[in-house]
Each structure stands twice: as structure tokens, then as C-alpha cells.
Amino acid sequence: MKNQLLFIAFAGITLFSCKTEPTKKASISEASDNYKQDSIQIKNIFNAALTQGQSYEWLRDLTQNIGSRLSGSEGAAKSVVWGEQLMKEVGLDSVWLQPVMVPHWVRGEKEVANYEFNGEKINVPICALGGSIATPSNGISAQIIEVKSVDEAKNLGDKANGKIVFFNGAFDNTLINTFQAYGGCVGQRYGGASIVGKFGAKGVIVRSMTNGIDDYPHTGSMGYGDIPTSKYIPAAAISSRAAENLSKHLKENPNLEFYFKQSCENLPDAPSHNVVGEIKGIENTDKIMVIGGHLDSWDLGEGAHDDGTGIVQSLEVAYLFIKNNIKPKNTIRIVFFMNEENGLRGATEYARLAKENGEIHIGALESDAGGHTPRGFTIDANDKNRKLLQSWKELLAPYGLHDITAGGSGADIGPLKDEHVTLVGYRPDSQRYFDYHHAATDTFDKVNKRELELGSASMASIVYLMDKYLYNDEPLKP
Amino acid sequence: MKNQLLFIAFAGITLFSCKTEPTKKASISEASDNYKQDSIQIKNIFNAALTQGQSYEWLRDLTQNIGSRLSGSEGAAKSVVWGEQLMKEVGLDSVWLQPVMVPHWVRGEKEVANYEFNGEKINVPICALGGSIATPSNGISAQIIEVKSVDEAKNLGDKANGKIVFFNGAFDNTLINTFQAYGGCVGQRYGGASIVGKFGAKGVIVRSMTNGIDDYPHTGSMGYGDIPTSKYIPAAAISSRAAENLSKHLKENPNLEFYFKQSCENLPDAPSHNVVGEIKGIENTDKIMVIGGHLDSWDLGEGAHDDGTGIVQSLEVAYLFIKNNIKPKNTIRIVFFMNEENGLRGATEYARLAKENGEIHIGALESDAGGHTPRGFTIDANDKNRKLLQSWKELLAPYGLHDITAGGSGADIGPLKDEHVTLVGYRPDSQRYFDYHHAATDTFDKVNKRELELGSASMASIVYLMDKYLYNDEPLKP
């Protein structure tokens, strides 16, 4: 016990083997040599990231000189050019663009919302949800019906007719991982309009998806599912504080009239691109490991934590391999996916082309959970590879990477899912993420340089280990 | 392996025993029952902190309505009144003040520093170090001699005579824990003036103690050691960016003249207080566990992360015990220590009184490493109790508390050190801490509500376990 703790405390050089897989033929001393070598290489990766890292300046450039990058926008188009050029500058062996058509939704004029309460006009911070239709040009006004969940909304029936339905389900703040709280609420935002549109509701307003009480509306995607176009209704998010107040005011005056106006529009699909670059593998050129994030962002902030950080960290994985003269066995491919936020068209097209071209993907890693301090990885893989990745806990623990658990990976690499592919999601600390998520507050100044760089190094370290050890040469299911 | 991982993933309810101490007589099923009970109690503590926590609003009040609290200042005096009243409001069984005389250093007018380079006047962000003497009223001007470490300065000898010595040792950014990097540099700030004062240097300027490159001077304490008063010289911190630039400019012009002026002053010691409150133990009223942070702060910011967060988290431990109706076996004492920053007089007096009054302290927990997301605890205790605390890893891991290692505890509880006392330091994530430390940027807006509350709950959880299980009834050394 004491020794083990010393190992953890002093990190890096231990006598423990990290490979205990019983089918592996390596002797204990070989495994121990590997452990030492890996421990040193990981330390080198972290040292390079923390002293020569470029991700922070790349992110400054992307967020300050381009800014938001909603699919189909000028910002998105500029970011494709930016990404292609940067990949070339970093020195990838080849860089190319994958054309893809993307949804093109535009917000239009700044939205307006208000209601009268006790003779006073209350202005409400509001924004249209991505994909929503506009209100009529003079807005809509109706009585409010408040619900706290999708299930409650499903039971509204005729009661919703002619009303604005107010989805006010709040995050469960007792959940330590804030993504779980998001998961418990986001159905209101995505599906609310389709549920109550059927009942003849006039519109939908949704409490913003965030842990705290703030004055920012947090946007995000919504869809109309399979309801007829005639039943489409405008949908918007209001700030969490406005939601709290509205709920209180409704208790005093259940008949208050809520007004909102938005002029957003779904335009025809627009041309865009995934940006792809790679370092060729020296042994298995035809076997590919993908590392990526998404280049597009919502329009309200600068797309810093969502997902500028994932973009620059992914590229920094390649940069750190080059800086440390690590020659991967397999081909390492960096992908800046387009349109994760409202369509996943880039990811879908990437996976389609991979299949069409008969490419062999053995692993994929996504960073799309913000740029905060590292916590670990979630793994979606067969048992053998999942256990392999979890056997690296001791190697990674000195860098704060303790949470290495089975779980989902990421939206953009999800379409590559297959029994032979090891999908991994990078998991930084989640506490602050939804303070900024999809809001005007998702800006460069919220990103900490060291936290960002530690993330790049965490990702490069697991890619280094996956490249070296991943089991990929045998079909596991006949 | 699989089962163990599931336990970690789903946390809380497992069949594992957390108490494996062989001398313990409890049967396996008893230990298992305890584990379940503890797991539930810890979950309750976290739930209460995250939904009913008060620490964030207390911190807002302390930082926004009082602000900085340098020992001897009006802010410090106000914070004592504030602390006493708040402890009473929270419902502690008894609350009292411990008088203590503290150093009374005042900054005086805003400091000025500049130099001419290539015909241009370069203004330098500067601040006097706490405890320093003033310059003459018209400032001092001299050539610069640059060193990168205390050792280099020790070898300067006559070369330092008549010069301003510029300590430009930077943080080692490859160290993952930023406190280690601080430890490697802070000797320049604390001891620089005493080292080169002996050699007849005219003054000292020190690169600010921070990881990054910013425009803020970070203050902190310094001392003159045992050199004669006649050798005292003024000492100041300059921003890290100014240090980088000055170093560059010195390479081009080694003879440039640096000017700085400060009017700080060491006044006679001033009266102040520790604020103390307690929840009486129901079994061992005479055995005490102390939980604390320091009420004083540097004068440049609002003393938010250093150490407003430690103050409000310490009190929230008591609040969470009361909210969850946890009746401690031992007496839980909350202490707001005065004068950690430049004298440690409060801590010294607390320990002196404890000894004088024959008080039996069995444990102490300090929060003085910022209010960021929880990472763990460091333990300074005898082997038996250290192993006991480390046996709780599985109970605490679901809350991000993975780093439970042997190590120092904290400056304010340090004077209680003894073979029978278990000293514990709360360790939040350290990446952002030195961005704000002792600078004008240490303000309330840098603190995240959830991170703060998770810290309170982490502290309350380990106090709950220590209160229940700590070995304290046998002298371990004769």
C-alpha cells in the first residue's frame, strides 16, 4: 500500500507493469521496460505542451479574428480556410478538404420578448433556437402554460392549444457531472416544439440549459420531428433568471400574456467542408486513428469552449507528436468536423467516405466537452480494448486523468462506431462548461492556457498509447 | 476488474469495505454497513451543498461589501465583525474572538517604476512587497543586475553594490501542480532583499510569482532576516511581462537605469482577532477538530481565492453538518485565522492558547489553496491515521477527490502539529490559482459557485469521516 502510494505521489517512474493482459506474451521485464519508456514519453509530451504549446495562440486567432462559426456563415467559411492553412503550417503529411452540404439557418434581427406584470413591462433575455421558424413579423402573444418536463408536455393535449408552452425544467444540480444534468433537460429544447406543436400551441419558450442563474439565453438545436409543416411553431430559449421570475409571476397571475418576436430563417443548404490532415503511419499506413473536434459553433459567442478548444487541442496532438519526434505506427488523422451543432453533416459524410473508400479505422478520439482542466476519458470499445485503456490509469494519474471509464465518446466520431474501432471521448472538468455553453459568454477569456495545454497533452498521451498497443488485428465477432 | 470499475462508475453503493485496518475488530458485514451508511451520508452532504449551499453568497458579501483585508486594515477589522456575526447566524453552539496583535504594514501611494530604452520611457507595473521599507521620497535609480535564482544572488558579492537586483526566476511550467512551481521560486520574493542587502544593493525587484505572462504585479510577504536595519533595502514585484521585457532590454543595453518609488511603511503592531466558533461533540466534547482558513488577505484584490473561499468553505462545513443533522462525536471548531499572509500571528496564538488551556486537538483541516474544482487532500499524520484517510478513496472518488496523498497541510494549522493530530490540507485544482494569487485579479468573479460548493462538501465529507473513525485514543509514541 505504502509503495503504491509513493508511486502515485512521485509518478512517472515505477516498477509496475501497466500491461497485465494475460494473453499478451511479453515477459514481466519487457512490460516493465515499456512502462518506463511510456512514462518518460508521456512526461515529454506534457513538458512540450506546457512550454512550447501553440493551442492557446491558435485559439486566440480563431476566436478573436474569426469569431463565431455557425454552419453556412461567413465565419464558418473563413474557419475552413484557417484550418487548412494551419494544418499545413504544423507540418502534416497531407491536408485536404472534404466537401459537405450543411444546413443554413440564420438568426436574423435580435429577438424581443416581454410581458406585463403588476403594471410593469418585464423584458426577457431571449434567443431563437437553431432550426426554429420565425414568428410572424409582429411577433406572437399568448397566455403561458408552464411545464417542467417533456413528459408533462406530452400530457398537455388540448390545454396547449393557442398557448405559448414554457418548458421550465431545471438542471439537477446534485449531479456531479454537469453533462448528466444537461442530458436530463435537453429534450425540452430539442423536442419541445414538436411535442406541443401537435396540440396547436402557438410557440415554445425553454429555460436555458445551464446550471446557474444568469441573464444569458443559451441557444442550441431543435427539431420538428415528423409533425406536418403546418404545425411548426417558433421556439426560443430564455435566460434561467428570466425563467425563475416568469414562473414566480405566473403563480401570481396565471393569465399573463407573453410576447416574443424572432425573424430567424432556414435557408437552402450551403456548401462547406471538413478539414482533414494526417501524419502517415510508419508500419500500418492503411490503419487510421482519428482525432477531432468541431469547427462550427453557435453564433452568440466566439465558440471558444464549444468547440474551439477541441479544434486546437486536436491539432496540437499532431504538433506534439512532431515536436517529440514520435513516429506513429498507424496513420494519425486530424479532422476538424463541420456542422456538429445543427446537423452532424460533416461527421456523417466523413464516415460515409471512410466506408466508401474502404478505410480501416482502428481508433478515434474526440474533444468536445470544453477546454477545462483534465479529468479523464470515456471509452466506447470492445472489452479487450476498453480494459487495455483502463490499464493505463497509473501512467495517466499523475496528470489528473483519473476518470477512465466506459461511456460515450462524441457526436462526430460516433458514426465510426463498430466492434473493431476504439472510440474515446476526452473528459475535462465539467463544472464551468454550461456557464458558457451556446451563450454569448463562450469567449476566449474563459479559457485558461495551462488547462488547454494539459488537455492537448492528455489527448496526445492516450493517442501515443493507443497507437502503440491497441488490439486491432483480429475480428472480435465473426 | 470489471466489477471494480462498475463500482467506480456508479459510485456510492458498493459491497466493498472501506475499512481494512487489520487491528479493527468490526466484522466484514459491519464494515460493509458502515460503507453504505457513509456513502449515503456523503451524498447527502454534497446534495445539500449543491442545492442549499450558502458559501457563494457569503463570499460575495465578504469580497464585495468588505473587500481586501490586510492585517491591521479597516477591512480586516470589518471582516472580524462580519465573521463573528455570520458564525452566530449559522447556529454554532458558541462563538468567540481571540485577541492577537498583528503586523501593520501599509502600502501608501501607488508605486511608480520606469526606465528608458531606445529613447522611449517604459512604464513598469510594480507593487511593493509586504513588509518592505519605502524608497526615499524621490525614489531610487540604479543600474540593474539580473539573476535567475537565490543561489545566483548569493554569489553576487560586491557586484550587487549600488545596483538594483532583478530576480527573474520563472515558474517551472512543466510541474503539473503549480504550488510546486511556486515553491521553487518564492524564495526570491521572500529572501531576495536580505541576500543582496548585505552586499550593498540599492533595491530589489522580483518577477511576479505566477505561471503566465500578465500585466499585474503580484505582491506577497518578504523579510529582512537577520541583516542589520542599516542594510534594509526596498523590495517590489513587477509583472511577469515587464520582467520578460526588461530582461530582453538588458541584453541590448546592460547599463540601463531603472527607477522605482514606493512609500510603504511598517507601523506599530495593531490589535486584531481570530474568529472561533464550534459545534459541541456529543461524545468527546473535549476532543477538537479544527476547520479553517484565513480571514486576512493582501490589499490589491478582494482576497477571493486567497482566502475568502477557505473562510466560507470552512463555515459551510458546520452549516452542512447542521443542515444534515449530523451530530459530531467530537467538537468541531471553525476558525477564521488572522494574519496568515504576513506573520502567522493568529495561527501561532491559536496554538499557544490551545496548549495553555490543555485542549486536545485530534484533527485539523485547512482550505487555503483556492476555491477551484476539488482534487483531493494532503495528509500530515501518523501512519495509522494516514492509511485510514487513504482507505476512503473509493468513497470520495465519485466527487473528483482522487489525490489523497501524504503531504503538508496548511500554514495556519501547522503550529498544531503533533504525533497525535491528523492535519489535512484541502487540495482543489491548482491550474488557475497563481493567475490571481496576491494580485488585483483575485476577485469574486473568478470563483465558480459549483466549484466552491463542491469544495465545502468535500471538506465536510472528510470531516464527517474523520470525526467517526479517527484513531485518537492511544499515544503512538511513548
JSON list of C-alpha atoms in Angstrom, two decimals, chain B residues 112-116 122-126 139-145 164 166 202 204-205 236-238 242 246 250 255-261:
[
{"chain": "B", "resi": 112, "resn": "VAL", "atom": "CA", "xyz": [5.87, 54.02, -9.81]},
{"chain": "B", "resi": 113, "resn": "ALA", "atom": "CA", "xyz": [8.58, 52.36, -11.91]},
{"chain": "B", "resi": 114, "resn": "ASN", "atom": "CA", "xyz": [10.09, 53.02, -15.29]},
{"chain": "B", "resi": 115, "resn": "TYR", "atom": "CA", "xyz": [13.23, 53.02, -17.39]},
{"chain": "B", "resi": 116, "resn": "GLU", "atom": "CA", "xyz": [14.34, 54.44, -20.65]},
{"chain": "B", "resi": 122, "resn": "ILE", "atom": "CA", "xyz": [8.87, 52.17, -20.43]},
{"chain": "B", "resi": 123, "resn": "ASN", "atom": "CA", "xyz": [6.41, 52.17, -17.53]},
{"chain": "B", "resi": 124, "resn": "VAL", "atom": "CA", "xyz": [6.55, 49.05, -15.39]},
{"chain": "B", "resi": 125, "resn": "PRO", "atom": "CA", "xyz": [3.60, 47.60, -13.42]},
{"chain": "B", "resi": 126, "resn": "ILE", "atom": "CA", "xyz": [5.06, 47.36, -9.92]},
{"chain": "B", "resi": 139, "resn": "GLY", "atom": "CA", "xyz": [12.59, 57.10, -5.47]},
{"chain": "B", "resi": 140, "resn": "ILE", "atom": "CA", "xyz": [15.75, 55.27, -6.36]},
{"chain": "B", "resi": 141, "resn": "SER", "atom": "CA", "xyz": [17.50, 54.91, -9.65]},
{"chain": "B", "resi": 142, "resn": "ALA", "atom": "CA", "xyz": [20.31, 52.49, -10.42]},
{"chain": "B", "resi": 143, "resn": "GLN", "atom": "CA", "xyz": [21.70, 50.04, -12.90]},
{"chain": "B", "resi": 144, "resn": "ILE", "atom": "CA", "xyz": [20.17, 46.59, -12.95]},
{"chain": "B", "resi": 145, "resn": "ILE", "atom": "CA", "xyz": [21.82, 43.28, -12.25]},
{"chain": "B", "resi": 164, "resn": "ILE", "atom": "CA", "xyz": [19.03, 47.20, -8.19]},
{"chain": "B", "resi": 166, "resn": "PHE", "atom": "CA", "xyz": [16.37, 41.95, -10.55]},
{"chain": "B", "resi": 202, "resn": "LYS", "atom": "CA", "xyz": [20.13, 49.66, -3.51]},
{"chain": "B", "resi": 204, "resn": "VAL", "atom": "CA", "xyz": [15.27, 44.60, -5.29]},
{"chain": "B", "resi": 205, "resn": "ILE", "atom": "CA", "xyz": [12.67, 43.94, -7.96]},
{"chain": "B", "resi": 236, "resn": "ALA", "atom": "CA", "xyz": [8.97, 45.22, -5.05]},
{"chain": "B", "resi": 237, "resn": "ALA", "atom": "CA", "xyz": [7.33, 42.85, -7.52]},
{"chain": "B", "resi": 238, "resn": "ILE", "atom": "CA", "xyz": [6.99, 43.65, -11.21]},
{"chain": "B", "resi": 242, "resn": "ALA", "atom": "CA", "xyz": [7.51, 43.55, -17.62]},
{"chain": "B", "resi": 246, "resn": "LEU", "atom": "CA", "xyz": [13.22, 44.11, -19.03]},
{"chain": "B", "resi": 250, "resn": "LEU", "atom": "CA", "xyz": [19.00, 44.43, -20.63]},
{"chain": "B", "resi": 255, "resn": "ASN", "atom": "CA", "xyz": [23.62, 49.73, -18.46]},
{"chain": "B", "resi": 256, "resn": "LEU", "atom": "CA", "xyz": [20.04, 50.89, -18.45]},
{"chain": "B", "resi": 257, "resn": "GLU", "atom": "CA", "xyz": [18.90, 52.78, -15.35]},
{"chain": "B", "resi": 258, "resn": "PHE", "atom": "CA", "xyz": [15.82, 51.50, -13.55]},
{"chain": "B", "resi": 259, "resn": "TYR", "atom": "CA", "xyz": [13.75, 53.84, -11.41]},
{"chain": "B", "resi": 260, "resn": "PHE", "atom": "CA", "xyz": [11.15, 52.97, -8.78]},
{"chain": "B", "resi": 261, "resn": "LYS", "atom": "CA", "xyz": [9.39, 54.70, -5.95]}
]
